[in-house]
XYZ file of N, CA and C in Angstrom:
363
model
N 29.752 -30.463 -7.811
C 31.018 -30.098 -8.440
C 30.723 -29.217 -9.648
N 31.207 -27.975 -9.610
C 30.966 -27.030 -10.694
C 31.862 -27.359 -11.872
N 31.250 -27.550 -13.028
C 32.022 -27.793 -14.244
C 31.464 -26.949 -15.380
N 32.379 -26.461 -16.221
C 32.015 -25.644 -17.373
C 32.712 -26.206 -18.603
N 31.975 -26.251 -19.695
C 32.514 -26.775 -20.949
C 32.257 -25.756 -22.050
N 33.318 -25.108 -22.508
C 33.199 -24.120 -23.584
C 33.373 -24.798 -24.933
N 32.626 -24.310 -25.907
C 32.725 -24.851 -27.262
C 32.259 -23.799 -28.256
N 32.439 -24.103 -29.525
C 31.941 -23.221 -30.575
C 33.002 -22.408 -31.284
N 34.227 -22.502 -30.844
C 35.290 -21.767 -31.514
C 35.610 -22.367 -32.866
N 36.433 -21.659 -33.618
C 36.818 -22.140 -34.934
C 37.439 -21.043 -35.748
N 37.564 -21.320 -37.033
C 38.147 -20.363 -37.965
C 37.019 -19.657 -38.721
N 37.086 -18.333 -38.749
C 36.057 -17.550 -39.426
C 36.728 -16.378 -40.141
N 36.121 -15.933 -41.217
C 36.669 -14.792 -41.941
C 36.260 -13.482 -41.283
N 37.013 -12.451 -41.549
C 36.659 -11.110 -41.062
C 35.232 -10.767 -41.470
N 34.493 -10.251 -40.512
C 33.092 -9.917 -40.759
C 32.119 -11.021 -40.436
N 32.618 -12.208 -40.176
C 31.760 -13.340 -39.867
C 31.282 -13.344 -38.428
N 30.523 -14.377 -38.100
C 29.946 -14.506 -36.761
C 30.224 -15.893 -36.196
N 30.267 -15.950 -34.888
C 30.364 -17.219 -34.171
C 29.527 -17.110 -32.913
N 29.009 -18.244 -32.470
C 28.350 -18.284 -31.176
C 29.061 -19.319 -30.308
N 29.610 -18.839 -29.229
C 30.275 -19.722 -28.279
C 29.269 -20.180 -27.231
N 29.456 -21.418 -26.775
C 28.598 -21.986 -25.743
C 29.417 -22.357 -24.523
N 28.831 -22.145 -23.373
C 29.439 -22.549 -22.106
C 28.401 -23.393 -21.377
N 28.554 -24.711 -21.473
C 27.606 -25.626 -20.851
C 28.012 -25.880 -19.409
N 27.070 -25.716 -18.503
C 27.353 -25.858 -17.077
C 26.791 -27.163 -16.540
N 27.483 -27.716 -15.578
C 26.973 -28.885 -14.856
C 27.348 -28.732 -13.385
N 26.528 -29.310 -12.531
C 26.778 -29.217 -11.105
C 26.149 -27.998 -10.461
N 25.575 -27.132 -11.288
C 24.877 -25.961 -10.765
C 23.970 -25.425 -11.863
N 23.091 -24.507 -11.479
C 22.132 -23.933 -12.418
C 22.603 -22.553 -12.841
N 22.659 -22.316 -14.137
C 23.207 -21.043 -14.622
C 22.395 -19.857 -14.126
N 21.108 -20.045 -13.899
C 20.275 -18.935 -13.444
C 20.660 -18.466 -12.042
N 21.298 -19.307 -11.273
C 21.602 -18.977 -9.879
C 23.027 -18.476 -9.662
N 23.798 -18.377 -10.753
C 25.206 -17.999 -10.615
C 25.609 -17.027 -11.722
N 26.567 -16.189 -11.424
C 27.155 -15.341 -12.453
C 28.114 -16.169 -13.302
N 28.051 -15.947 -14.604
C 28.954 -16.631 -15.524
C 29.491 -15.606 -16.506
N 30.773 -15.672 -16.743
C 31.400 -14.701 -17.625
C 32.275 -15.331 -18.678
N 32.577 -14.528 -19.679
C 33.492 -14.922 -20.757
C 34.740 -14.041 -20.691
N 35.875 -14.668 -20.934
C 37.156 -13.987 -20.998
C 37.855 -14.422 -22.279
N 38.845 -13.635 -22.665
C 39.647 -14.055 -23.809
C 41.098 -13.696 -23.578
N 41.963 -14.454 -24.191
C 43.388 -14.177 -24.103
C 44.019 -14.416 -25.457
N 44.540 -13.358 -26.020
C 45.230 -13.438 -27.299
C 46.705 -13.763 -27.056
N 47.380 -14.320 -28.037
C 48.799 -14.661 -27.869
C 49.609 -13.452 -27.458
N 50.374 -13.613 -26.390
C 51.243 -12.541 -25.933
C 50.549 -11.407 -25.216
N 49.249 -11.551 -24.950
C 48.503 -10.485 -24.291
C 47.882 -10.987 -22.998
N 47.493 -10.039 -22.159
C 46.851 -10.402 -20.909
C 45.398 -10.831 -21.155
N 44.898 -11.599 -20.209
C 43.507 -12.012 -20.298
C 42.594 -10.792 -20.146
N 41.546 -10.789 -20.938
C 40.603 -9.671 -20.954
C 39.204 -10.174 -20.632
N 38.518 -9.473 -19.759
C 37.121 -9.779 -19.514
C 36.266 -9.331 -20.674
N 35.369 -10.189 -21.132
C 34.547 -9.881 -22.298
C 33.111 -9.577 -21.902
N 32.506 -10.456 -21.132
C 31.088 -10.288 -20.802
C 30.747 -11.112 -19.571
N 29.636 -10.756 -18.943
C 29.172 -11.509 -17.778
C 27.663 -11.416 -17.689
N 27.053 -12.478 -17.226
C 25.604 -12.474 -17.031
C 25.307 -13.021 -15.638
N 24.408 -12.331 -14.961
C 23.938 -12.756 -13.650
C 22.421 -12.718 -13.728
N 21.858 -13.853 -14.107
C 20.422 -13.882 -14.396
C 19.606 -13.568 -13.139
N 20.073 -14.082 -12.030
C 19.315 -13.874 -10.788
C 19.257 -12.397 -10.433
N 20.304 -11.661 -10.754
C 20.333 -10.224 -10.497
C 19.879 -9.428 -11.707
N 19.484 -10.139 -12.771
C 18.982 -9.484 -13.988
C 20.004 -8.500 -14.540
N 21.260 -8.948 -14.607
C 22.320 -8.078 -15.113
C 23.091 -8.789 -16.211
N 23.407 -8.012 -17.236
C 24.258 -8.478 -18.305
C 25.274 -7.394 -18.606
N 26.524 -7.793 -18.749
C 27.586 -6.846 -19.047
C 28.367 -7.319 -20.261
N 28.691 -6.387 -21.108
C 29.668 -6.625 -22.169
C 30.650 -5.460 -22.116
N 31.917 -5.746 -22.175
C 32.910 -4.692 -22.091
C 32.659 -3.656 -23.184
N 32.877 -2.396 -22.848
C 32.463 -1.295 -23.713
C 32.961 -1.416 -25.150
N 34.192 -1.839 -25.297
C 34.773 -1.883 -26.648
C 34.161 -2.954 -27.536
N 33.366 -3.858 -26.946
C 32.807 -4.975 -27.715
C 31.281 -4.969 -27.744
N 30.659 -4.100 -27.010
C 29.206 -4.208 -26.845
C 28.404 -3.954 -28.109
N 29.021 -3.336 -29.111
C 28.281 -3.157 -30.359
C 28.347 -4.404 -31.241
N 29.157 -5.388 -30.845
C 29.296 -6.595 -31.677
C 29.026 -7.900 -30.925
N 29.192 -7.894 -29.624
C 29.056 -9.121 -28.833
C 27.833 -9.011 -27.916
N 27.146 -10.125 -27.728
C 26.071 -10.191 -26.747
C 26.191 -11.488 -25.949
N 25.746 -11.439 -24.713
C 25.761 -12.607 -23.840
C 24.324 -12.951 -23.489
N 24.044 -14.242 -23.417
C 22.701 -14.697 -23.091
C 22.793 -16.059 -22.420
N 21.661 -16.507 -21.901
C 21.642 -17.825 -21.274
C 20.354 -18.554 -21.628
N 20.426 -19.855 -21.594
C 19.265 -20.722 -21.853
C 19.133 -21.670 -20.674
N 18.125 -21.426 -19.860
C 17.927 -22.253 -18.677
C 17.668 -23.705 -19.021
N 16.914 -23.944 -20.098
C 16.555 -25.319 -20.454
C 17.778 -26.137 -20.844
N 18.793 -25.460 -21.362
C 20.033 -26.149 -21.737
C 21.144 -25.914 -20.727
N 20.855 -25.112 -19.707
C 21.849 -24.793 -18.684
C 23.160 -24.327 -19.328
N 23.009 -23.414 -20.247
C 24.142 -22.972 -21.066
C 24.126 -21.453 -21.205
N 25.311 -20.866 -21.204
C 25.488 -19.440 -21.472
C 26.159 -19.297 -22.829
N 25.706 -18.314 -23.597
C 26.212 -18.116 -24.947
C 26.906 -16.768 -25.071
N 27.858 -16.719 -25.993
C 28.463 -15.457 -26.387
C 28.323 -15.358 -27.904
N 27.456 -14.468 -28.337
C 27.264 -14.234 -29.765
C 28.236 -13.159 -30.218
N 29.034 -13.483 -31.203
C 30.060 -12.558 -31.682
C 29.813 -12.279 -33.158
N 29.569 -11.032 -33.479
C 29.290 -10.621 -34.856
C 30.370 -9.678 -35.358
N 30.413 -9.514 -36.670
C 31.369 -8.598 -37.310
C 32.778 -8.822 -36.777
N 33.187 -10.054 -36.767
C 34.473 -10.410 -36.168
C 35.640 -9.804 -36.930
N 36.672 -9.480 -36.164
C 37.882 -8.854 -36.693
C 39.090 -9.722 -36.335
N 40.166 -9.581 -37.070
C 41.369 -10.369 -36.733
C 41.824 -10.161 -35.288
N 41.623 -8.987 -34.757
C 42.034 -8.743 -33.369
C 41.156 -9.448 -32.342
N 40.077 -10.071 -32.780
C 39.274 -10.893 -31.884
C 39.847 -12.298 -31.719
N 40.872 -12.605 -32.479
C 41.513 -13.915 -32.378
C 42.068 -14.115 -30.971
N 41.647 -15.196 -30.325
C 42.045 -15.456 -28.945
C 41.471 -16.797 -28.503
N 41.940 -17.244 -27.364
C 41.285 -18.359 -26.671
C 40.223 -17.758 -25.761
N 39.003 -18.215 -25.930
C 37.875 -17.723 -25.146
C 37.523 -18.773 -24.092
N 37.404 -18.305 -22.850
C 37.100 -19.205 -21.738
C 35.910 -18.666 -20.960
N 35.178 -19.569 -20.328
C 34.085 -19.142 -19.458
C 34.416 -19.502 -18.012
N 33.845 -18.728 -17.112
C 34.086 -18.919 -15.688
C 32.823 -18.558 -14.926
N 32.666 -19.146 -13.747
C 31.469 -18.920 -12.945
C 31.825 -18.558 -11.514
N 30.925 -17.835 -10.880
C 30.997 -17.652 -9.433
C 30.365 -18.901 -8.838
N 31.155 -19.755 -8.221
C 30.619 -21.044 -7.759
C 29.681 -20.922 -6.566
N 29.699 -19.736 -5.934
C 28.922 -19.585 -4.702
C 27.778 -18.595 -4.829
N 27.792 -17.798 -5.902
C 26.748 -16.796 -5.977
C 26.646 -16.108 -7.310
N 26.324 -14.836 -7.262
C 25.927 -14.111 -8.462
C 26.827 -12.929 -8.779
N 28.056 -12.959 -8.334
C 28.947 -11.827 -8.546
C 29.826 -12.011 -9.764
N 29.776 -11.045 -10.666
C 30.660 -11.062 -11.823
C 32.100 -10.710 -11.441
N 32.316 -10.355 -10.206
C 33.660 -10.044 -9.736
C 34.329 -11.223 -9.051
N 33.620 -12.348 -8.963
C 34.153 -13.519 -8.269
C 33.991 -14.762 -9.130
N 34.480 -14.669 -10.347
C 34.367 -15.798 -11.286
C 35.579 -16.684 -11.099
N 35.475 -17.635 -10.195
C 36.620 -18.416 -9.755
C 36.664 -19.833 -10.308
N 35.570 -20.314 -10.874
C 35.554 -21.672 -11.426
C 35.630 -21.592 -12.940
N 36.657 -22.210 -13.480
C 36.957 -22.040 -14.904
C 36.748 -23.325 -15.686
N 36.301 -23.137 -16.903
C 36.277 -24.232 -17.865
C 37.474 -24.106 -18.791
N 37.632 -25.075 -19.687
C 38.732 -24.976 -20.654
C 38.337 -23.986 -21.740
N 39.286 -23.493 -22.467
C 39.002 -22.491 -23.479
C 38.682 -23.088 -24.836
N 38.172 -22.222 -25.696
C 37.924 -22.600 -27.088
C 38.568 -21.541 -27.973
N 39.273 -21.981 -28.996
C 40.059 -21.070 -29.819
C 39.203 -20.471 -30.932
N 39.269 -19.154 -31.021
C 38.630 -18.423 -32.115
C 39.730 -17.783 -32.951
N 39.710 -18.065 -34.229
C 40.680 -17.491 -35.149
C 39.935 -16.759 -36.257
N 40.243 -15.473 -36.405
C 39.591 -14.656 -37.430
C 40.630 -14.326 -38.494
N 40.379 -14.782 -39.688
C 41.332 -14.553 -40.779
C 41.006 -13.247 -41.497
N 42.061 -12.599 -41.982
C 41.879 -11.308 -42.667
C 41.675 -11.509 -44.154
């Protein structure tokens, strides 16, 4: 049973940093694609980043790649989203999702609950 647990959100000032964690159970993060999404109030969900360790691929959406990085730790079976130089417009609920059957960042169908990030101005 694929399960994902996101954590690490909170309140941070503009310019600060946060590291979000997505802990996986029921599967190995190295064998599956896992991505981060965010949804701000009143806005559509946006894809943020994805990692497919088995395919040796990491993606961060162009508008965020100078501030956000995605990584994974096999020993902790966890995927991280490091967010630096945070801005108020980064305020959103951040969720992680996995491809339960393989390594495609286009088939992230198993979702964990979100974690709220609030950036104060």
